[in-house]
Short mmCIF file of C-alpha atoms in Angstrom, two decimals:
data_model
loop_
_atom_site.label_atom_id
_atom_site.label_comp_id
_atom_site.label_asym_id
_atom_site.label_seq_id
_atom_site.Cartn_x
_atom_site.Cartn_y
_atom_site.Cartn_z
CA UNK A 1 101.63 137.55 89.67
CA UNK A 2 105.07 136.71 91.38
CA UNK A 3 105.58 133.70 93.46
CA UNK A 4 107.40 133.94 96.75
CA UNK A 5 108.48 131.07 99.16
CA UNK A 6 106.01 130.45 101.85
CA UNK A 7 107.34 131.22 105.45
CA UNK A 8 108.03 128.33 107.54
CA UNK A 9 104.74 127.76 109.83
CA UNK A 10 105.31 127.25 113.56
CA UNK A 11 103.33 124.53 115.10
CA UNK A 12 100.84 125.69 117.70
CA UNK A 13 102.37 126.04 121.15
CA UNK A 14 102.77 122.63 122.78
CA UNK A 15 102.64 120.81 119.58
CA UNK A 16 106.40 120.19 118.82
CA UNK A 17 107.12 116.28 118.94
CA UNK A 18 110.70 115.25 120.54
CA UNK A 19 112.84 114.00 117.86
CA UNK A 20 115.00 111.50 119.66
CA UNK A 21 114.31 108.14 118.03
CA UNK A 22 116.77 105.98 116.02
CA UNK A 23 116.25 103.47 113.03
CA UNK A 24 115.62 100.58 115.33
CA UNK A 25 112.65 102.45 117.00
CA UNK A 26 111.18 103.56 113.73
CA UNK A 27 111.59 99.77 112.26
CA UNK A 28 110.03 98.53 115.57
CA UNK A 29 107.04 100.91 115.20
CA UNK A 30 106.16 99.46 111.76
CA UNK A 31 106.86 95.83 112.57
CA UNK A 32 104.53 96.43 115.59
CA UNK A 33 101.92 98.18 113.47
CA UNK A 34 101.96 95.08 111.34
CA UNK A 35 101.94 92.71 113.95
CA UNK A 36 103.27 89.84 112.03
CA UNK A 37 102.93 87.23 114.62
CA UNK A 38 99.08 87.82 114.92
CA UNK A 39 98.68 88.32 111.33
CA UNK A 40 99.93 84.86 110.48
CA UNK A 41 97.65 83.61 113.14
CA UNK A 42 94.65 84.13 110.72
CA UNK A 43 95.91 85.30 107.15
CA UNK A 44 97.58 82.13 105.98
CA UNK A 45 94.30 80.16 106.43
CA UNK A 46 92.66 82.52 103.78
CA UNK A 47 95.54 81.99 101.64
CA UNK A 48 95.09 78.34 101.90
CA UNK A 49 91.33 78.38 101.22
CA UNK A 50 92.26 79.42 97.69
CA UNK A 51 95.36 78.02 96.80
CA UNK A 52 95.46 74.89 99.33
CA UNK A 53 98.81 73.42 99.69
CA UNK A 54 100.22 76.19 97.45
CA UNK A 55 99.36 78.79 99.95
CA UNK A 56 103.19 79.76 100.23
CA UNK A 57 102.71 81.49 96.59
CA UNK A 58 100.15 84.11 97.94
CA UNK A 59 102.95 85.42 100.06
CA UNK A 60 105.66 85.25 97.59
CA UNK A 61 103.67 87.61 95.19
CA UNK A 62 102.57 89.52 98.26
CA UNK A 63 106.13 90.28 99.16
CA UNK A 64 107.12 91.11 95.46
CA UNK A 65 103.86 93.53 95.54
CA UNK A 66 104.88 95.22 98.94
CA UNK A 67 108.28 95.71 97.62
CA UNK A 68 106.81 97.84 94.64
CA UNK A 69 104.57 99.85 96.96
CA UNK A 70 107.50 100.50 99.26
CA UNK A 71 109.60 101.93 96.64
CA UNK A 72 107.44 104.97 96.82
CA UNK A 73 107.37 105.48 100.42
CA UNK A 74 111.33 104.89 100.74
CA UNK A 75 112.07 107.56 97.78
CA UNK A 76 109.62 110.08 98.99
CA UNK A 77 110.72 109.73 102.49
CA UNK A 78 114.24 110.70 101.37
CA UNK A 79 112.66 113.97 100.32
CA UNK A 80 109.63 114.41 102.68
CA UNK A 81 109.48 113.78 106.12
CA UNK A 82 106.42 114.70 108.39
CA UNK A 83 104.31 113.12 111.16
CA UNK A 84 101.30 112.90 108.86
CA UNK A 85 102.99 110.37 106.74
CA UNK A 86 100.79 109.96 103.44
CA UNK A 87 99.00 113.37 104.40
CA UNK A 88 102.30 115.07 103.81
CA UNK A 89 103.67 112.72 100.91
CA UNK A 90 100.30 113.18 98.79
CA UNK A 91 100.09 117.00 99.67
CA UNK A 92 103.59 117.53 98.41
CA UNK A 93 103.39 115.31 95.30
CA UNK A 94 99.75 115.65 94.23
CA UNK A 95 98.36 118.64 95.78
CA UNK A 96 97.27 119.79 99.74
CA UNK A 97 93.51 119.01 99.26
CA UNK A 98 94.30 115.35 98.12
CA UNK A 99 96.77 115.14 100.72
CA UNK A 100 94.18 116.14 103.18
CA UNK A 101 91.72 113.35 101.98
CA UNK A 102 94.76 110.77 101.85
CA UNK A 103 95.63 111.64 105.41
CA UNK A 104 92.15 111.37 106.53
CA UNK A 105 91.76 107.80 104.89
CA UNK A 106 94.89 106.89 106.65
CA UNK A 107 93.40 108.11 109.82
CA UNK A 108 90.45 106.03 109.08
CA UNK A 109 92.28 103.06 108.28
CA UNK A 110 94.30 103.02 111.44
CA UNK A 111 91.33 103.48 113.68
CA UNK A 112 89.40 100.62 112.15
CA UNK A 113 92.40 98.31 112.15
CA UNK A 114 92.57 99.34 115.73
CA UNK A 115 89.04 98.27 116.31
CA UNK A 116 89.47 94.88 114.60
CA UNK A 117 92.98 94.20 116.43
CA UNK A 118 91.13 95.27 119.90
CA UNK A 119 88.51 92.68 119.35
CA UNK A 120 91.01 90.00 118.21
CA UNK A 121 92.91 90.68 121.34
CA UNK A 122 89.78 89.48 123.20
CA UNK A 123 89.63 86.27 121.01
CA UNK A 124 92.91 84.91 121.48
CA UNK A 125 93.13 86.03 125.32
CA UNK A 126 89.88 83.93 125.79
CA UNK A 127 91.57 80.93 124.05
CA UNK A 128 94.35 81.37 126.44
CA UNK A 129 92.20 81.23 129.52
CA UNK A 130 90.44 78.27 128.38
CA UNK A 131 93.66 76.49 127.76
CA UNK A 132 94.69 77.00 131.38
CA UNK A 133 91.18 76.10 132.48
CA UNK A 134 90.65 79.49 134.24
CA UNK A 135 87.48 80.12 132.02
CA UNK A 136 86.59 77.06 129.79
CA UNK A 137 84.18 78.05 126.93
CA UNK A 138 84.31 81.98 127.27
CA UNK A 139 82.42 83.77 124.66
CA UNK A 140 82.17 87.02 125.84
CA UNK A 141 84.96 89.36 124.35
CA UNK A 142 83.77 92.84 125.06
CA UNK A 143 85.33 93.53 128.43
CA UNK A 144 88.48 91.82 127.53
CA UNK A 145 88.61 94.22 124.55
CA UNK A 146 87.91 97.18 126.89
CA UNK A 147 90.74 96.56 129.13
CA UNK A 148 93.22 96.07 126.31
CA UNK A 149 92.07 99.40 125.15
CA UNK A 150 92.77 100.94 128.43
CA UNK A 151 96.25 99.51 128.60
CA UNK A 152 96.68 100.78 125.19
CA UNK A 153 95.78 104.37 126.30
CA UNK A 154 98.32 104.17 129.11
CA UNK A 155 101.29 103.15 127.05
CA UNK A 156 100.31 105.38 124.35
CA UNK A 157 101.02 108.29 126.88
CA UNK A 158 104.21 107.39 127.41
CA UNK A 159 107.52 108.23 125.64
CA UNK A 160 107.55 107.07 121.93
CA UNK A 161 110.64 105.20 122.79
CA UNK A 162 108.56 102.97 125.25
CA UNK A 163 106.08 102.51 122.80
CA UNK A 164 108.64 101.45 120.14
CA UNK A 165 110.51 98.96 122.59
CA UNK A 166 107.16 97.71 123.80
CA UNK A 167 106.19 96.85 120.43
CA UNK A 168 109.41 95.25 119.56
CA UNK A 169 109.24 93.21 122.61
CA UNK A 170 105.48 91.87 121.82
CA UNK A 171 106.55 90.99 118.34
CA UNK A 172 110.03 89.73 119.12
CA UNK A 173 109.05 86.97 121.60
CA UNK A 174 106.30 85.83 119.67
CA UNK A 175 108.19 85.74 116.52
CA UNK A 176 111.00 83.54 118.13
CA UNK A 177 108.25 81.02 119.21
CA UNK A 178 106.36 80.68 116.08
CA UNK A 179 109.73 80.25 114.19
CA UNK A 180 110.90 77.55 116.69
CA UNK A 181 107.57 75.91 116.06
CA UNK A 182 108.08 76.39 112.02
CA UNK A 183 111.50 74.78 112.39
CA UNK A 184 110.28 72.00 114.45
CA UNK A 185 107.80 71.07 112.01
CA UNK A 186 110.34 71.09 109.20
CA UNK A 187 112.64 69.01 111.23
CA UNK A 188 110.16 66.32 112.03
CA UNK A 189 108.38 66.09 108.69
CA UNK A 190 112.13 65.91 107.38
CA UNK A 191 113.24 62.97 109.57
CA UNK A 192 109.75 61.00 109.09
CA UNK A 193 108.56 61.50 112.54
CA UNK A 194 105.73 63.94 112.04
CA UNK A 195 102.03 63.20 113.18
CA UNK A 196 99.58 62.22 110.16
CA UNK A 197 102.62 61.12 108.01
CA UNK A 198 103.36 64.51 106.98
CA UNK A 199 106.45 64.55 105.02
CA UNK A 200 109.00 67.22 104.13
CA UNK A 201 108.78 67.92 100.17
CA UNK A 202 108.64 70.64 97.49
CA UNK A 203 104.93 69.83 97.07
CA UNK A 204 104.18 72.92 99.26
CA UNK A 205 104.73 74.76 96.09
CA UNK A 206 102.32 72.86 93.86
CA UNK A 207 99.21 74.71 93.02
CA UNK A 208 95.60 72.88 92.61
CA UNK A 209 94.81 71.59 89.20
CA UNK A 210 93.08 74.45 87.12
CA UNK A 211 94.80 77.41 89.33
CA UNK A 212 94.59 80.61 87.15
CA UNK A 213 96.55 83.64 87.70
CA UNK A 214 93.29 85.52 88.88
CA UNK A 215 93.15 82.87 91.88
CA UNK A 216 96.85 83.52 92.65
CA UNK A 217 96.27 87.12 92.64
CA UNK A 218 93.40 87.05 94.54
CA UNK A 219 95.34 84.57 97.35
CA UNK A 220 98.04 87.25 97.19
CA UNK A 221 95.70 89.81 98.61
CA UNK A 222 95.75 87.91 102.07
CA UNK A 223 99.41 88.19 102.16
CA UNK A 224 99.51 91.74 101.06
CA UNK A 225 97.09 92.76 103.69
CA UNK A 226 99.31 91.08 106.32
CA UNK A 227 101.90 93.72 105.57
CA UNK A 228 99.15 96.56 106.40
CA UNK A 229 101.25 99.31 108.40
CA UNK A 230 104.62 98.85 106.86
CA UNK A 231 104.71 102.31 106.25
CA UNK A 232 104.23 103.05 109.79
CA UNK A 233 107.52 104.47 110.32
CA UNK A 234 106.81 107.45 108.47
CA UNK A 235 104.39 108.80 110.93
CA UNK A 236 107.65 109.45 113.05
CA UNK A 237 109.08 111.71 110.76
CA UNK A 238 109.11 114.47 113.20
CA UNK A 239 110.45 112.34 116.27
CA UNK A 240 113.46 110.56 114.27
CA UNK A 241 116.91 111.65 114.45
CA UNK A 242 118.06 112.36 110.57
CA UNK A 243 114.64 111.22 109.26
CA UNK A 244 115.46 111.50 105.48
CA UNK A 245 118.08 108.73 105.93
CA UNK A 246 116.56 106.47 109.01
CA UNK A 247 113.22 106.47 107.83
CA UNK A 248 113.50 104.75 104.67
CA UNK A 249 116.07 102.25 106.10
CA UNK A 250 113.37 101.52 108.74
CA UNK A 251 110.90 100.54 105.77
CA UNK A 252 113.53 98.59 104.18
CA UNK A 253 114.28 96.66 107.48
CA UNK A 254 110.59 96.07 108.04
CA UNK A 255 109.67 94.67 104.67
CA UNK A 256 112.71 92.23 104.93
CA UNK A 257 112.15 91.07 108.23
CA UNK A 258 108.58 90.72 108.29
CA UNK A 259 108.71 88.98 104.52
CA UNK A 260 111.34 86.41 106.08
CA UNK A 261 109.20 85.87 108.98
CA UNK A 262 105.78 85.35 106.60
CA UNK A 263 107.75 82.87 104.31
CA UNK A 264 109.07 80.67 107.12
CA UNK A 265 105.66 80.48 108.94
CA UNK A 266 103.27 79.84 105.76
CA UNK A 267 105.66 76.82 104.57
CA UNK A 268 105.70 75.54 108.20
CA UNK A 269 101.93 75.76 108.38
CA UNK A 270 101.59 74.28 104.83
CA UNK A 271 103.61 71.31 105.49
CA UNK A 272 102.73 70.97 109.26
CA UNK A 273 99.15 70.44 108.09
CA UNK A 274 100.43 68.25 105.35
CA UNK A 275 100.30 68.52 101.60
CA UNK A 276 97.98 65.84 100.55
CA UNK A 277 94.30 66.92 99.90
CA UNK A 278 93.41 66.16 103.71
CA UNK A 279 96.00 68.25 105.09
CA UNK A 280 95.41 71.16 102.53
CA UNK A 281 91.65 70.97 103.48
CA UNK A 282 92.32 71.02 107.28
CA UNK A 283 94.76 74.16 106.79
CA UNK A 284 92.10 76.04 105.01
CA UNK A 285 89.41 75.19 107.78
CA UNK A 286 91.75 75.89 110.58
CA UNK A 287 90.65 78.95 113.10
CA UNK A 288 93.83 78.47 115.08
CA UNK A 289 96.78 76.96 113.14
CA UNK A 290 99.39 77.96 115.73
CA UNK A 291 97.61 75.90 118.44
CA UNK A 292 96.91 73.13 116.19
CA UNK A 293 100.37 72.80 115.01
CA UNK A 294 101.72 73.22 118.49
CA UNK A 295 99.26 70.60 119.75
CA UNK A 296 100.56 68.06 116.97
CA UNK A 297 104.12 68.57 117.12
CA UNK A 298 105.21 69.95 120.73
CA UNK A 299 102.16 69.70 123.21
CA UNK A 300 99.32 71.61 125.16
CA UNK A 301 101.89 74.19 126.88
CA UNK A 302 103.41 75.34 123.85
CA UNK A 303 99.99 75.84 122.15
CA UNK A 304 98.62 77.87 124.99
CA UNK A 305 101.95 79.83 125.05
CA UNK A 306 101.44 80.55 121.16
CA UNK A 307 97.94 81.79 121.77
CA UNK A 308 99.36 84.14 124.11
CA UNK A 309 102.20 85.49 122.19
CA UNK A 310 99.33 86.11 119.43
CA UNK A 311 97.31 87.97 121.79
CA UNK A 312 100.35 90.28 122.64
CA UNK A 313 101.19 90.54 118.92
CA UNK A 314 97.71 91.83 118.30
CA UNK A 315 97.86 93.91 121.30
CA UNK A 316 100.98 95.63 119.28
CA UNK A 317 98.90 96.23 116.47
CA UNK A 318 96.28 98.05 118.68
CA UNK A 319 99.12 100.19 120.35
CA UNK A 320 100.80 100.72 116.93
CA UNK A 321 97.40 102.10 115.28
CA UNK A 322 96.63 104.12 118.07
CA UNK A 323 100.03 105.83 118.02
CA UNK A 324 99.93 106.09 114.11
CA UNK A 325 96.29 107.45 114.25
CA UNK A 326 97.32 110.24 116.93
CA UNK A 327 100.21 111.30 115.30
CA UNK A 328 98.31 111.42 111.62
CA UNK A 329 95.36 113.13 113.47
CA UNK A 330 97.68 115.63 115.07
CA UNK A 331 99.16 116.44 111.64
CA UNK A 332 95.56 117.00 110.15
CA UNK A 333 94.29 119.15 112.86
CA UNK A 334 97.49 121.25 113.11
CA UNK A 335 97.59 121.84 109.57
CA UNK A 336 94.14 123.47 109.59
CA UNK A 337 95.37 126.12 112.06
CA UNK A 338 93.38 124.57 115.21
CA UNK A 339 95.30 125.08 118.38
CA UNK A 340 92.59 123.63 120.87
CA UNK A 341 93.38 120.84 123.52
CA UNK A 342 93.22 118.35 120.85
CA UNK A 343 96.79 119.40 119.70
CA UNK A 344 98.10 119.09 123.02
CA UNK A 345 101.00 116.84 124.02
CA UNK A 346 102.06 115.41 127.34
CA UNK A 347 105.37 116.44 129.05
CA UNK A 348 106.84 113.15 127.53
CA UNK A 349 106.06 114.39 123.90
CA UNK A 350 102.84 112.04 123.33
CA UNK A 351 99.85 113.85 121.46
CA UNK A 352 97.31 113.14 124.37
CA UNK A 353 94.63 114.97 122.35
CA UNK A 354 94.77 112.85 119.35
CA UNK A 355 95.24 109.65 121.28
CA UNK A 356 92.21 110.45 123.12
CA UNK A 357 90.16 110.91 119.99
CA UNK A 358 91.60 107.64 118.53
CA UNK A 359 90.68 105.64 121.22
CA UNK A 360 87.29 106.97 121.87
CA UNK A 361 86.69 106.32 118.27
CA UNK A 362 87.71 102.73 118.75
CA UNK A 363 85.73 102.27 121.95
CA UNK A 364 82.59 103.73 120.34
CA UNK A 365 83.13 101.06 117.58
CA UNK A 366 83.70 98.31 119.62
CA UNK A 367 80.75 98.80 121.72
CA UNK A 368 78.53 99.16 118.61
CA UNK A 369 79.88 95.86 117.73
CA UNK A 370 79.17 94.24 120.94
CA UNK A 371 75.57 95.55 120.73
CA UNK A 372 75.12 94.39 117.32
CA UNK A 373 75.81 90.85 118.73
CA UNK A 374 78.53 89.84 116.27
CA UNK A 375 80.85 87.06 117.27
CA UNK A 376 84.48 87.92 118.00
CA UNK A 377 86.08 86.42 114.81
CA UNK A 378 83.52 87.58 112.33
CA UNK A 379 83.75 91.40 113.98
CA UNK A 380 87.55 91.19 113.96
CA UNK A 381 87.43 90.40 109.85
CA UNK A 382 84.74 93.13 109.36
CA UNK A 383 86.68 95.86 110.82
CA UNK A 384 90.00 94.53 109.57
CA UNK A 385 88.44 94.36 105.83
CA UNK A 386 87.19 98.10 106.06
CA UNK A 387 90.63 99.25 107.47
CA UNK A 388 92.65 97.45 104.87
CA UNK A 389 90.37 99.14 102.02
CA UNK A 390 90.95 102.65 103.45
CA UNK A 391 94.67 101.89 103.66
CA UNK A 392 94.81 100.69 100.32
CA UNK A 393 93.49 103.70 98.78
CA UNK A 394 95.90 105.81 100.73
CA UNK A 395 98.76 103.57 99.33
CA UNK A 396 97.40 104.09 95.78
CA UNK A 397 97.46 107.93 96.41
CA UNK A 398 100.91 107.56 97.86
CA UNK A 399 102.34 105.59 95.11
CA UNK A 400 100.64 107.70 92.45
CA UNK A 401 102.26 110.74 94.05
CA UNK A 402 105.75 109.19 94.02
CA UNK A 403 105.41 108.55 90.52
CA UNK A 404 104.54 111.90 89.45
CA UNK A 405 107.31 113.52 92.03
CA UNK A 406 109.95 111.46 91.01
CA UNK A 407 109.68 111.34 87.69
CA UNK A 408 107.40 114.06 86.12
CA UNK A 409 108.09 116.77 88.32
CA UNK A 410 111.04 118.67 87.24
CA UNK A 411 114.27 117.12 86.99
CA UNK A 412 114.03 113.09 87.68
CA UNK A 413 114.84 112.08 91.02
CA UNK A 414 115.23 108.65 90.31
CA UNK A 415 117.17 106.67 87.59
CA UNK A 416 114.67 106.92 84.43
CA UNK A 417 114.09 102.97 83.92
CA UNK A 418 112.88 102.83 87.63
CA UNK A 419 109.60 104.55 86.50
CA UNK A 420 108.27 100.90 85.66
CA UNK A 421 108.25 100.22 89.37
CA UNK A 422 105.69 102.86 90.74
CA UNK A 423 103.67 101.78 87.56
CA UNK A 424 103.54 98.43 88.71
CA UNK A 425 103.00 99.09 92.10
CA UNK A 426 99.79 101.29 90.99
CA UNK A 427 98.44 98.50 89.23
CA UNK A 428 99.09 96.04 91.78
CA UNK A 429 97.29 98.08 94.47
CA UNK A 430 94.43 98.93 91.97
CA UNK A 431 94.00 95.01 91.27
CA UNK A 432 94.20 94.51 95.07
CA UNK A 433 91.49 96.80 95.73
CA UNK A 434 89.17 95.45 92.87
CA UNK A 435 89.80 92.18 94.37
CA UNK A 436 88.48 93.31 97.78
CA UNK A 437 85.43 94.81 96.32
CA UNK A 438 84.46 92.77 93.24
CA UNK A 439 82.70 89.86 95.03
CA UNK A 440 82.31 91.44 98.50
CA UNK A 441 78.85 90.43 99.73
CA UNK A 442 76.72 91.39 102.76
CA UNK A 443 78.08 93.90 105.14
CA UNK A 444 81.52 93.74 103.33
CA UNK A 445 79.60 95.05 100.24
CA UNK A 446 79.21 98.36 102.06
CA UNK A 447 82.76 98.88 102.63
CA UNK A 448 83.86 100.62 99.20
CA UNK A 449 80.56 103.00 99.78
CA UNK A 450 81.69 103.87 103.18
CA UNK A 451 85.32 104.64 102.19
CA UNK A 452 84.03 106.51 99.24
CA UNK A 453 81.89 108.61 101.85
CA UNK A 454 84.67 109.64 103.76
CA UNK A 455 86.56 110.69 100.78
CA UNK A 456 83.82 112.82 99.56
CA UNK A 457 83.18 114.16 102.92
CA UNK A 458 86.91 114.88 103.67
CA UNK A 459 87.20 116.41 100.20
CA UNK A 460 84.13 118.72 100.82
CA UNK A 461 86.19 119.93 103.84
CA UNK A 462 89.34 120.62 101.91
CA UNK A 463 87.46 122.51 99.44
CA UNK A 464 84.97 124.14 101.49
CA UNK A 465 86.96 125.34 104.53
CA UNK A 466 88.57 128.95 103.57
CA UNK A 467 92.20 128.75 103.42
CA UNK A 468 92.59 125.23 104.32
CA UNK A 469 94.52 124.49 101.35
CA UNK A 470 97.25 127.29 101.81
CA UNK A 471 97.76 126.26 105.44
CA UNK A 472 98.02 122.59 104.57
CA UNK A 473 100.64 123.71 101.49
CA UNK A 474 102.67 125.77 104.12
CA UNK A 475 102.49 123.08 107.07
CA UNK A 476 103.70 120.40 104.70
CA UNK A 477 106.18 122.60 102.93
CA UNK A 478 108.02 123.25 106.35
CA UNK A 479 110.35 121.01 107.89
CA UNK A 480 109.15 120.41 111.28
CA UNK A 481 111.42 121.22 114.32
CA UNK A 482 113.00 118.72 116.86
CA UNK A 483 111.77 119.57 120.47
CA UNK A 484 113.17 122.90 121.60
CA UNK A 485 114.69 124.07 118.35
CA UNK A 486 113.75 126.55 115.69
CA UNK A 487 111.53 125.50 112.84
CA UNK A 488 113.61 125.71 109.55
CA UNK A 489 112.72 125.09 105.87
CA UNK A 490 115.65 124.91 103.17
CA UNK A 491 114.88 126.49 99.98
CA UNK A 492 115.11 123.11 98.05
CA UNK A 493 112.38 122.04 100.33
CA UNK A 494 109.98 124.95 100.10
CA UNK A 495 106.62 125.10 98.44
CA UNK A 496 106.12 128.03 96.70
CA UNK A 497 102.60 129.79 96.97
CA UNK A 498 101.16 132.50 94.78
CA UNK A 499 99.60 135.10 96.69
#
């Protein structure tokens, strides 16, 4: 049977996204989805629990791991751009059914991480209220979380450029304040005027006696998870001007900027608490390192302000995950040929249907967690843990796809020696997944089964729905249109389908 190029598939009416974003917008989206200020409000503590004063090493190795994984996203984004992110990347490199599963896992990851960050907004907001003596001892988080979700919906229906600039504003102000706190810590410890006789030294790079490679790798999981969402720019493939150039640049900018911020912050936290045994123990037991260090080194106003910017940063994560989930969801639904209300866009180009689906799911999960009676901090970690595991599986599939597409699919699309990079990235992701599930207990022990169940169900859909694979193949094989322009698909990017 002869193979002929698949004709481009026009999106359903009203489902063409606006192509007007620049590299600053796409990078801001990824940075906001990570929420580095909010991430470092909690994850550095986890690393300190394993490595003590040497917690910095967790982020050093995590940055190396993220660079390995980012390689695949950067390379693939130069060839494939689509609002479905890993849905298209995996679909084009491994197969349409696997791409559909990867897209569903990414959608799940964004929604569940969004659930955790929505609860976390309330956690930090209540601390701010207590800090300014407006509501001392507040423990109820549910209504604050719902208010934050309503604001998220309103912003999510704005123009994408408004969303990206909101994300950038939320993170930029917080990053400046956290960076300032870290510099103050380093200066005061350097000149010998730090509380608790903390001293600036290289001791923050010393590991506890007997620390093995396995412990370091397990601690690096916290650093790696802090980068969750670095690939978010890929979901803007249909909204970015010159996406095959700008999206790879945005991912690189995200990794460099966020990695630098993480290193400065973790060094400041480690030295700020002190590099002796007592300081390391205090760091590992902290539930609010920003507030603790600000109280010690600056004063109460700074402590309250940092809780506020942490809350804004976590709000940026919710806004970013809703935006990412909405775009991935739009790609998934659109690829099936469905053209109902869920694929509709607003006049501003926002995917109103899938924004509604994503936020409704988050609201349901938040409400269920409230009725379960779980505290805000525990609920935050539960949902972030589940989402991170789903995200890691999606990363793993994308990395394997990059390996196959770049080096084992016709003429190599990168220098041969670089094959080691996606190989190491795959090993890193697999080990990170193993570290997350090997010793999981209680509810966390159910996470692998939940992710597996979602993968099996979505694989069943991909296999069982007649014609779905062919429609996905045609959809991701086409170059999506700019708003108001015809859909074009160069021959080099076409996917051939046997009739």
